[in-house]
XYZ file of C-alpha atoms in Angstrom:
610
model
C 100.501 76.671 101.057
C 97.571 74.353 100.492
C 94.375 74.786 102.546
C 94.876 71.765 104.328
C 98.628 72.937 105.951
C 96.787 75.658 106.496
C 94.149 74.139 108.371
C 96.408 71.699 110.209
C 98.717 74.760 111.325
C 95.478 76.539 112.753
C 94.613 74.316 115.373
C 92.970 75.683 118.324
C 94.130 74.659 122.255
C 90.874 74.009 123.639
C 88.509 75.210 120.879
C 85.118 73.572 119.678
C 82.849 75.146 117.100
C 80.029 75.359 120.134
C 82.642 76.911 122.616
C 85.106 80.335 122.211
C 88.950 79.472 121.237
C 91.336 80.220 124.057
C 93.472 82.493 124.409
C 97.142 82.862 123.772
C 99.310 83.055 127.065
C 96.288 83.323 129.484
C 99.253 84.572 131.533
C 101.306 85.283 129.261
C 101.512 85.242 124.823
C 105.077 84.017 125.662
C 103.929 81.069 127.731
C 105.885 77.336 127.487
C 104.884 75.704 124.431
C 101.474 73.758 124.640
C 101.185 69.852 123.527
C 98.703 69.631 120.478
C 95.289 68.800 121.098
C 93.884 65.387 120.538
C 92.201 65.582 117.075
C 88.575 64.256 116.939
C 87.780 63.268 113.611
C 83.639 64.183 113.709
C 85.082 67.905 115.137
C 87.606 68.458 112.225
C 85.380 66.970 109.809
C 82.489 69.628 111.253
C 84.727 72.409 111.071
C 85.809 72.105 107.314
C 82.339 71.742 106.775
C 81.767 75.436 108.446
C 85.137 76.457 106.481
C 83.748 75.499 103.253
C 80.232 77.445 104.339
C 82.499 80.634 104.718
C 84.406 79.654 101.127
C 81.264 79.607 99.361
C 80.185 82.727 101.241
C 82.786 84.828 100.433
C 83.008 83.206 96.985
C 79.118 84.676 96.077
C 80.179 87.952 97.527
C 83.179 88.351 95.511
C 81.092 87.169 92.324
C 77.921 89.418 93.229
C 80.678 92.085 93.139
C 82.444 91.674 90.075
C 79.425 90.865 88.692
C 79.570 92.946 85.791
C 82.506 91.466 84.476
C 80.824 88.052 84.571
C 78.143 89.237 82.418
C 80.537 90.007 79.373
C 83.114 87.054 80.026
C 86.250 87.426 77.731
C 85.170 91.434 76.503
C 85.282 93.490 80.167
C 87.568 93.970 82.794
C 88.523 96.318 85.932
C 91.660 98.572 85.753
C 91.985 99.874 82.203
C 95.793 99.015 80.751
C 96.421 97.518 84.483
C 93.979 94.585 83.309
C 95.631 94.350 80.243
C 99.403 93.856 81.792
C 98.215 91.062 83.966
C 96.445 89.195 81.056
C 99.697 89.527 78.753
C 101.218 88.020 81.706
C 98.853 85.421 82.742
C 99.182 84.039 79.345
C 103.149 84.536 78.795
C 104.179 82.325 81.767
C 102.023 79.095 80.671
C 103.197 79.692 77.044
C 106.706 80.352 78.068
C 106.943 77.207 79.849
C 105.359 75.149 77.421
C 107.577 76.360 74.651
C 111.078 76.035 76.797
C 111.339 79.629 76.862
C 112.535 81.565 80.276
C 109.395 82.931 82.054
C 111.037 85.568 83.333
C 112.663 87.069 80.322
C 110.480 87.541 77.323
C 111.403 89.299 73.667
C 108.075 89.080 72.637
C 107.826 92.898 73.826
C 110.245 96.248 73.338
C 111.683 94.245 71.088
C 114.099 93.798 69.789
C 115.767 94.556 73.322
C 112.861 92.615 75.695
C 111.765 93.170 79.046
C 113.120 91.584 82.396
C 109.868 90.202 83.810
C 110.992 90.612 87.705
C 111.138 94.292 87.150
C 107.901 94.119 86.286
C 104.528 92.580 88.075
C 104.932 89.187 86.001
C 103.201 87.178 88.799
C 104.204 84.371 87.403
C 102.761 81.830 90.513
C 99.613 83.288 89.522
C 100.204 82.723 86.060
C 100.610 78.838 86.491
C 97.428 78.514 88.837
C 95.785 79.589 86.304
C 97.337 78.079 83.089
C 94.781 75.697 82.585
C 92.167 78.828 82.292
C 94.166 81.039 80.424
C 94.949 78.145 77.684
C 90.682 76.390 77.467
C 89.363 80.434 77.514
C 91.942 83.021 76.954
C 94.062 85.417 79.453
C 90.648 87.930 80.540
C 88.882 84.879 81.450
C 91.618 83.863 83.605
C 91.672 87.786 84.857
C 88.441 87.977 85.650
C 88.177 84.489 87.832
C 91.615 85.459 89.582
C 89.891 89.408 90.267
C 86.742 87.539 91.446
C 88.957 85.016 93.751
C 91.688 87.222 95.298
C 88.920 89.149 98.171
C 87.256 85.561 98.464
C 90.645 83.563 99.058
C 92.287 86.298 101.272
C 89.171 86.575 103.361
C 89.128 83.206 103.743
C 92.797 82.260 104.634
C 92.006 85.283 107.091
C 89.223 83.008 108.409
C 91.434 80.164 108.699
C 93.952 81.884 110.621
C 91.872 83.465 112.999
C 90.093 80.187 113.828
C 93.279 79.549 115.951
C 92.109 82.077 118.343
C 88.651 82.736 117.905
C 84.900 80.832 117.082
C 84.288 80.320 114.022
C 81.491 83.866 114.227
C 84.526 86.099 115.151
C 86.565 84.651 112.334
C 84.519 84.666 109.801
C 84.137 88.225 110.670
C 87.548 89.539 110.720
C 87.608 87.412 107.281
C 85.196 89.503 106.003
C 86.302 92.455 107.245
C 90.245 91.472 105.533
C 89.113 90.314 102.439
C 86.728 92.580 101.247
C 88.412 95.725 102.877
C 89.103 98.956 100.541
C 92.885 98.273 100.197
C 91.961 94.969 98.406
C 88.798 96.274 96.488
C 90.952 99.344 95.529
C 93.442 96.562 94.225
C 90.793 94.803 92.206
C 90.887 97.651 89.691
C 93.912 96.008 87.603
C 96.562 95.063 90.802
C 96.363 91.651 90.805
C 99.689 91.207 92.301
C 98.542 93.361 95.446
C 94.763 91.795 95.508
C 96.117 88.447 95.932
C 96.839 89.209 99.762
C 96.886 85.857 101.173
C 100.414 86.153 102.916
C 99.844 88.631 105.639
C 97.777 86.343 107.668
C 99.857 83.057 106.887
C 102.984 85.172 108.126
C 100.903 85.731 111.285
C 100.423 82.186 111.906
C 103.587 80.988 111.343
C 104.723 83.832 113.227
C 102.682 82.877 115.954
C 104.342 78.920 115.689
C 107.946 80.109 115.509
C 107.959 83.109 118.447
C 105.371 82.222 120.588
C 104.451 78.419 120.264
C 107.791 76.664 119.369
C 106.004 73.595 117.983
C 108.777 71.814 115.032
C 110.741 74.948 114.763
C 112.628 73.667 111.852
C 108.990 72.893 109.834
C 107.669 76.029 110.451
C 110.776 77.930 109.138
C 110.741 75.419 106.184
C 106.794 76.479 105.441
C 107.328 80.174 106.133
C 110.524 79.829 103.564
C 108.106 78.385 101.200
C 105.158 80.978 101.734
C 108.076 83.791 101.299
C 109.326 82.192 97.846
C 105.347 81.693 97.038
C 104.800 85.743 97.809
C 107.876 86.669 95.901
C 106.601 84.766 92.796
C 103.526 87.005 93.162
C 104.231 90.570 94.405
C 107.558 91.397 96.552
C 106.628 94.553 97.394
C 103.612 93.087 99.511
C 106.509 90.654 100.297
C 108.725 93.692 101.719
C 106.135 95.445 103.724
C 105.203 92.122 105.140
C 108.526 91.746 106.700
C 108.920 95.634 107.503
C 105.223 95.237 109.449
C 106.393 91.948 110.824
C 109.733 93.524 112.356
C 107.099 96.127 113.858
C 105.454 93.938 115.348
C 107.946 91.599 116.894
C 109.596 94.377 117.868
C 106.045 95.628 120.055
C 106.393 92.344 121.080
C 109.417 92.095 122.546
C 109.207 94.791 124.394
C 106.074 94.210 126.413
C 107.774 90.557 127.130
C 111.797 91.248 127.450
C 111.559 88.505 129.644
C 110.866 86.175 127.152
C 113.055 86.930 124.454
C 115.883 85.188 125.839
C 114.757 81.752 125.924
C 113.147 81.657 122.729
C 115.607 83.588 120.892
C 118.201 80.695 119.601
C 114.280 78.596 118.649
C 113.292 81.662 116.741
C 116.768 82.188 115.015
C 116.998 78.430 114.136
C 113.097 78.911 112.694
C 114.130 81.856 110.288
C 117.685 80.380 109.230
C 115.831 77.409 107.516
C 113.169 79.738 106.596
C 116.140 81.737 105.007
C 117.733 78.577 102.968
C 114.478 77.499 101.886
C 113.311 80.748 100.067
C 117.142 81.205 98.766
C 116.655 77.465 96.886
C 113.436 78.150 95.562
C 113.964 82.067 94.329
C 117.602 81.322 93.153
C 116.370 81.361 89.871
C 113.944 84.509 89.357
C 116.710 86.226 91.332
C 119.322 85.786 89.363
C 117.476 87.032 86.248
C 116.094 89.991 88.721
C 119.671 91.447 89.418
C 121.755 90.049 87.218
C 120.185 89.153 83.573
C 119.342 90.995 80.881
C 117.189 94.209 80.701
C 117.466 94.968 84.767
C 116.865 98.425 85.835
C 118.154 100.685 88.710
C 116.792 103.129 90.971
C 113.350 104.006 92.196
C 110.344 102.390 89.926
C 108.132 104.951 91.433
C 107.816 108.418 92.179
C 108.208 109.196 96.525
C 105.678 111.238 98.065
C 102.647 110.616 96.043
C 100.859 107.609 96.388
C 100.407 108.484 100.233
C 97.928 108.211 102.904
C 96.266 111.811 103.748
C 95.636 112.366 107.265
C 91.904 113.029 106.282
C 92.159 109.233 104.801
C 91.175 107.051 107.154
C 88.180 109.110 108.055
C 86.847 110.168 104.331
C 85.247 107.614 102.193
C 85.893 107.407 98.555
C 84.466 106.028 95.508
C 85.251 103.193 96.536
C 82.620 102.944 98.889
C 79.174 102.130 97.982
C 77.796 104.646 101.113
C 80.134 107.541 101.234
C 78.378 110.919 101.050
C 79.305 112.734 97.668
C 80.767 115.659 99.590
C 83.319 113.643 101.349
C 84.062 111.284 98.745
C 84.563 114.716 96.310
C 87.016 115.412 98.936
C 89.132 112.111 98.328
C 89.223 112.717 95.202
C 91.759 116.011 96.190
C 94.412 113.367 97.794
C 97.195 112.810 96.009
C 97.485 109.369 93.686
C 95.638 107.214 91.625
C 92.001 107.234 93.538
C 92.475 103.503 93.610
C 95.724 103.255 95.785
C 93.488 105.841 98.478
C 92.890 102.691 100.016
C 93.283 103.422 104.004
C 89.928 104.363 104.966
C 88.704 103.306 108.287
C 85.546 105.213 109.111
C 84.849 106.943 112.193
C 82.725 104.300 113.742
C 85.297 101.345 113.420
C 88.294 104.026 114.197
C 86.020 105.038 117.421
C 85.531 101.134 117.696
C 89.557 100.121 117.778
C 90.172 102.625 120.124
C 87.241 100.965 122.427
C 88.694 97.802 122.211
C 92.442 98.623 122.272
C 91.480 100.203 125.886
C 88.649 96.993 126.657
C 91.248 94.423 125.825
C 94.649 95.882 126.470
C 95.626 92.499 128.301
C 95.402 90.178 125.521
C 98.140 89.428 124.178
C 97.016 89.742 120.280
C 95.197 93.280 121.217
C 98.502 94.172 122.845
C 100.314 94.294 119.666
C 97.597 94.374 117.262
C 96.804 98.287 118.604
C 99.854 100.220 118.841
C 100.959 98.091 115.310
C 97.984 99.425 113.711
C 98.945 103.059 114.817
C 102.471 102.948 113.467
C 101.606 101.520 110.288
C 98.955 104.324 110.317
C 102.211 106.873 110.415
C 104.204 105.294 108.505
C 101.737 104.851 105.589
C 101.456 108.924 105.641
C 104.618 108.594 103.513
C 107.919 110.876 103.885
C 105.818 114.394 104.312
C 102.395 114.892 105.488
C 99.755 115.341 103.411
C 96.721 117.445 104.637
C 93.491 117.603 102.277
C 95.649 116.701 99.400
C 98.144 119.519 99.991
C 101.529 118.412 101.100
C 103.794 119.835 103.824
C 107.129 120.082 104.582
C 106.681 117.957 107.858
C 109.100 115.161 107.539
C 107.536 111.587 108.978
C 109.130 107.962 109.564
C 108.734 106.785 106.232
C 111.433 109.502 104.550
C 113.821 106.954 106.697
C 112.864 103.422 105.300
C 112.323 104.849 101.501
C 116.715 105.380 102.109
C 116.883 101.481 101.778
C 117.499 99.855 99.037
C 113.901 97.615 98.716
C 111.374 100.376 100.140
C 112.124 102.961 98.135
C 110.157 101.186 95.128
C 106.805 100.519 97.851
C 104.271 103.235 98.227
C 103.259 103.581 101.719
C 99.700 104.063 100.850
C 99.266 100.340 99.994
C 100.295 99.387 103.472
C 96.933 100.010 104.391
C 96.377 96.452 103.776
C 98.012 95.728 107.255
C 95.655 98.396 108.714
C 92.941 95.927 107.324
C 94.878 92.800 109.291
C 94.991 95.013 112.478
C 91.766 95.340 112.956
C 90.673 92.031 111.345
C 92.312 90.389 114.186
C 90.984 93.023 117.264
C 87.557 93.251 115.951
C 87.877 89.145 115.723
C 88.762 88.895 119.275
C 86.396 91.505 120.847
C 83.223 89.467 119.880
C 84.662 86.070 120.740
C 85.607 87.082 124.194
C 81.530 88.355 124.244
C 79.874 85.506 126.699
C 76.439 85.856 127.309
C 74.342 85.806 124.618
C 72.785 89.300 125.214
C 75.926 90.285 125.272
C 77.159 88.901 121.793
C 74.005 90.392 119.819
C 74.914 93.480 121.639
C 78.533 93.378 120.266
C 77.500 91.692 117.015
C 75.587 94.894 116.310
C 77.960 97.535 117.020
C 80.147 95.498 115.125
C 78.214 95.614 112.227
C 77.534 99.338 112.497
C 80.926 100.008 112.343
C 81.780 98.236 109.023
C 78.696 99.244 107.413
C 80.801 101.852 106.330
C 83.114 100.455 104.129
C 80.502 98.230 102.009
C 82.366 98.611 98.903
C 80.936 100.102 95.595
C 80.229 97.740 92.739
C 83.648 98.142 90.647
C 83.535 99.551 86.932
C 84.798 97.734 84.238
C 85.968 98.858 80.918
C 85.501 96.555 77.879
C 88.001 95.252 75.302
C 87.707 94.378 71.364
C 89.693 92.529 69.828
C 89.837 92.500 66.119
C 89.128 88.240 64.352
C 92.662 88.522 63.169
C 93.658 87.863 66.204
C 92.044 84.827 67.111
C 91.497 83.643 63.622
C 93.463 81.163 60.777
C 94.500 84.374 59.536
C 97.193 85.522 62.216
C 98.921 81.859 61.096
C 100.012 83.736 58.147
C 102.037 86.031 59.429
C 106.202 85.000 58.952
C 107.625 82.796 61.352
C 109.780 84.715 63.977
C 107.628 87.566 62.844
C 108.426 90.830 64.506
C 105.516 93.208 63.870
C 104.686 96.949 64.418
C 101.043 96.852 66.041
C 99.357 99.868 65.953
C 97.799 101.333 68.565
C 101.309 101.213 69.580
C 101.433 100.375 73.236
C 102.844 102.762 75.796
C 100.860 102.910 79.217
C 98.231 104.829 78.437
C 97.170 102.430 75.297
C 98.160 98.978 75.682
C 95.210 97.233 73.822
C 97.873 95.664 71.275
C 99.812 93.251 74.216
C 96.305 91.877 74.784
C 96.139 91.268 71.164
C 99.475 89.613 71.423
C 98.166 87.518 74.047
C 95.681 86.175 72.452
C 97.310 85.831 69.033
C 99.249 83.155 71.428
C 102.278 85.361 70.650
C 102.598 84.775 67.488
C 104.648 87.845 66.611
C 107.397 90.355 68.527
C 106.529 93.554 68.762
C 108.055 97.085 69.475
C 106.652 99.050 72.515
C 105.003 98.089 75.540
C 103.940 98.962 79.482
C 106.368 97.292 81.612
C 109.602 98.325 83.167
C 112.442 98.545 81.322
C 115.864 100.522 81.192
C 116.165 103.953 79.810
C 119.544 104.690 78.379
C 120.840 105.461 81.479
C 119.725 102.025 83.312
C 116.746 104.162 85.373
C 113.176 102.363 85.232
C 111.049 103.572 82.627
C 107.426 101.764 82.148
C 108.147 102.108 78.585
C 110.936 102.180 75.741
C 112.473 105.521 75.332
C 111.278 107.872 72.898
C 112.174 107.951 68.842
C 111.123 109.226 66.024
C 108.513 106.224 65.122
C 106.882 105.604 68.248
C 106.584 109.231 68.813
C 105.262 109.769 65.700
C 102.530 107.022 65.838
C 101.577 108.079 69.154
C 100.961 111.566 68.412
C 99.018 110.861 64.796
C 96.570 108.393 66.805
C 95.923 110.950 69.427
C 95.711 113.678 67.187
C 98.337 115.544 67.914
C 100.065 115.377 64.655
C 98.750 114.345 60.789
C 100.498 111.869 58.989
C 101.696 114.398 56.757
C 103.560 115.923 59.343
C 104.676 113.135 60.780
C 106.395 111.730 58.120
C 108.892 114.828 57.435
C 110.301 113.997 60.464
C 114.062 113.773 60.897
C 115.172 109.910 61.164
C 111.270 108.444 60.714
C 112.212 106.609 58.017
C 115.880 105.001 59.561
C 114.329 104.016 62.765
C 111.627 102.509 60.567
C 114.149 100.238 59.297
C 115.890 99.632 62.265
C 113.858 97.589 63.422
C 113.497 94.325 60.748
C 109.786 94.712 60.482
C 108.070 91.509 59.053
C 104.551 92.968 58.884
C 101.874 95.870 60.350
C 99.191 95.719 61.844
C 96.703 98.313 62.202
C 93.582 97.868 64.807
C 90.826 99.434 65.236
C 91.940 102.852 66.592
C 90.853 106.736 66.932
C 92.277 108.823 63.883
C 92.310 105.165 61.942
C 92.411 106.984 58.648
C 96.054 109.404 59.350
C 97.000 106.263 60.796
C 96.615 104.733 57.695
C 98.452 107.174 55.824
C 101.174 107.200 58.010
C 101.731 103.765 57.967
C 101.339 103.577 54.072
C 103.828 106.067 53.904
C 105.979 103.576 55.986
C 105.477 100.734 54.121
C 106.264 102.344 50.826
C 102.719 100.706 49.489
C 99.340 100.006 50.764
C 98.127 97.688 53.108
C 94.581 95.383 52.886
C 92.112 94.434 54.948
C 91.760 91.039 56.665
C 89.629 90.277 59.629
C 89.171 93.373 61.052
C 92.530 95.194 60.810
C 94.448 96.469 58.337
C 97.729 94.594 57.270
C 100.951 95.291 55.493
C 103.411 92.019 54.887
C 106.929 93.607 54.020
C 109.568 92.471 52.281
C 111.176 89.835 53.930
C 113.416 90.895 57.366
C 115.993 89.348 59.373
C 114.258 86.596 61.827
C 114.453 87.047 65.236
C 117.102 85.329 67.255
């Protein structure tokens, strides 16, 4: 959705930027539809003006926070082999595209077998926003400005939103609050399909049209079927706990106005049937490929029960936070997962804060659901067994239930603290807009603030990148056309410096290996090819687990070798460089040479790639 639908979808009933926005339902959130207001053009044109103020803002934040990765452009990036994924596939979907080749298939990687991008985190929206980076400066650039953007942009659309029911303070507030919340810093480290939170709050407002409202039904379903196709085309897992919070909430809803469900029912249903063609039209495609094209896994992607929310979460900062004391955030560091996905912290003083207002504003109609949604997604992102100090139990909880289906199972409930973020975005939002007298709005204005101080997030680290001239040089021309190439480091997760290379190379050669999901023998997700004699053996010579000696006395080196129609090899700079060398010499059958800062072997000639 552009800016402007979103603007012209958050129109306020009686709002000016010098007065407070009115509330929803002064009777009742389920009240008879409303006429539009009467636009007046100086009033619109001053409140884009204060829109773009809070763009910019948020825009210098984000920047002053990545900072470091500004200072290196094209060499640094957050997230390790994370960062790395999403540059490959920044820069595969514009060259796919330009070269008539199906985005969401590539055999540029695992080959000869390929990967099924929809298995994967392609984000291949993202990936045409920002084609015209990627192809002027190369696929970290375009990382690094879509890292820097994702808090600004999802604060912001969290502004927009909330400018429907609040001042433009109170919004810019809970954008604040949204957009630069842990779940979305945590994100920044390499998840830029799960950064890019911009749907959650444009599902609230269009929410808000189709239940409550009822304003051109049929339009709203049409731009909610678009949103969904746009969020699918960027992460559907923050696509499927959308809709499972969203059910939550309608459901909370619904019960605290039974009344009203009635009436508005056949409206609503109309809403989300169009809603329902429109996303089928536009993700016809992608889903095809998804669950019927080549290279498509089954079962879970990732493991249950670790990437959880411990109860001590929302209470314990981590390193995440620029303010935490070091003997609570050593404690985080216990909970189970990747430190980046502990992403639900609250802090006492906003925690002690919700509760204040969930009790101060119980009759609003937003705070009404808003409160008791925040608590259950609270439970439910605890995951299947509760976790206590980063010791799990045998104490089953709501989420063992909705990992049974067949979408859920692949989410990890500790990411849903993004919609803990939106919660109390929108409650926060609406306690200091309904604050009247001034006294009384620097009073709340402060508590506010001492309640978020809190999560002030720590300046992210980055990690830097080099990448040999060959590369990016005349000299990578050279190589055969339809070249398939062993590039060594070879890339499995934990080292996947050679798809960057790719990447930049402007795929130029197919290669074996890779981190993305694809099939093991059995069909199961694996986030990389299975196991064989040559991948094994490279990976344990360059970690030095093995010489090359060794390595190459083992059983079927030498046919797998061949297996796979090398044209050439390519050597990087790597630890253990010299066994590598050996090993690969041995390989070869002769000795490579030096050119632009690897080491190269051209073989004798191979079957091209189909």
């Amino acid at each position: 959705m552009t800016a402007a639908e979103i603007g012209a979808l958050s129109e306020v009933d009686a709002a000016t930027d010098t007065g407070v926005a009115t509330d929803i339902g002064a009777g009742s959130p389920l009240a008879a539809p409303v006429a539009a207001p009467v636009r007046n053009t100086a009033t619109w044109r001053k409140r884009w003006l204060v829109a773009a103020g809070i763009l910019a803002m948020f825009c210098a934040l984000s920047v002053a926070l990545f900072w470091d990765g500004w200072t290196a452009l094209g060499s640094r990036a957050y997230g390790g082999g994370d960062a790395i994924l999403f540059s490959w596939y920044l820069a595969w979907t514009p060259y796919a595209i330009s070269h008539g080749l199906d985005p969401f298939v590539t055999h540029f990687l695992n080959a000869p077998d390929g990967v099924n991008i929809m298995w994967s985190t392609g984000v291949p929206l993202l990936g045409v926003v920002a084609a015209p980076i990627t192809v002027l400066a190369g696929p970290l650039v375009a990382f690094q400005v879509l890292t820097t953007l994702a808090p600004a942009l999802s604060g912001w659309v969290m502004f927009l939103v909330m400018r429907r029911w609040t001042a433009a303070f109170p919004a810019a507030v809970a954008g604040l609050l949204y957009g630069f919340s842990p779940y979305i810093i945590g994100a920044s480290y390499g998840h830029l399909h799960l950064s890019f939170a911009l749907f959650p709050p444009i599902l609230l407002l269009l929410l808000d049209d189709l239940l409550i409202r009822q304003r051109t039904v049929t339009r709203t379903g049409g731009l909610l079927g678009a949103a969904v196709a746009a969020q699918a085309l960027i992460s559907e897992e923050v696509l499927a706990t959308s809709a499972v919070v969203a059910v939550i909430g309608i459901a909370i809803l619904c019960m605290g106005h039974r009344d009203q469900v009635r009436p508005r029912a056949a409206a609503a249903v109309r809403g989300l049937a169009v809603c329902a063609v429109v996303a089928t039209v536009l993700l016809a495609w992608p889903l095809y490929i998804q669950f019927f094209g080549p290279q498509r896994v089954h079962g879970s992607i990732q493991p249950s029960d670790i990437a959880v929310s411990d109860l001590l979460t929302f209470a314990t900062p981590t390193p995440l936070q620029a303010l935490g004391p070091d003997v609570a955030v050593r404690e985080s560091l216990r909970f189970s997962g990747n430190a980046v996905e502990v992403s639900g912290y609250v802090g006492l003083p906003l925690l002690a804060l919700l509760a204040f207002i969930a009790v101060r504003l119980r009759r609003n109609p937003l705070v009404a659901v808003c409160a008791p949604l925040f608590a259950v997604v609270a439970v439910l992102s605890l995951g299947p067994h509760l976790h206590v100090g980063g010791r799990g139990t045998r104490i089953p909880l709501p989420w063992r239930l909705l990992e049974l289906g067949p979408v859920l199972h692949n989410a990890l409930p500790s990411r849903l603290s993004l919609y803990l973020a939106l919660a109390a975005s929108v409650m926060i939002a609406l306690w200091l807009d309904q604050a009247r007298p001034p006294r009384l709005r620097a009073a709340t204005g402060v508590v506010a603030a001492a309640a978020l101080v809190p999560l002030v997030p720590a300046t992210p680290i980055t990690f830097s990148t080099a990448t040999p001239r060959f590369f990016t040089g005349p000299q990578v021309d050279n190589l055969p056309a339809a070249a398939t190439a062993l590039v060594v480091p070879y890339p499995y997760p934990q080292q996947n410096i050679a798809m960057l290379w790719q990447a930049q190379a402007d795929f130029r050669f197919a290669m074996p290996g890779c981190y993305c999901t694809v099939p093991d023998r059995f069909g199961r997700s694996s986030f990389h090819p299975e196991t064989d004699p040559l991948n094994s053996a490279l990976i344990a010579v360059a970690t030095g687990q093995s010489t090359a000696a060794a390595a190459l006395r083992q059983p079927g080196l030498a046919a797998t070798f061949d297996r796979y129609h090398l044209n050439t090899i390519i050597l990087g700079p790597s630890d253990h460089h010299d066994e590598l060398v050996t090993l690969l010499t041995g390989l070869a059958g002769a000795p490579g040479r030096y050119v632009d800062g690897v080491d190269l072997w051209l073989l004798d000639s191979a079957p091209g790639r189909s």
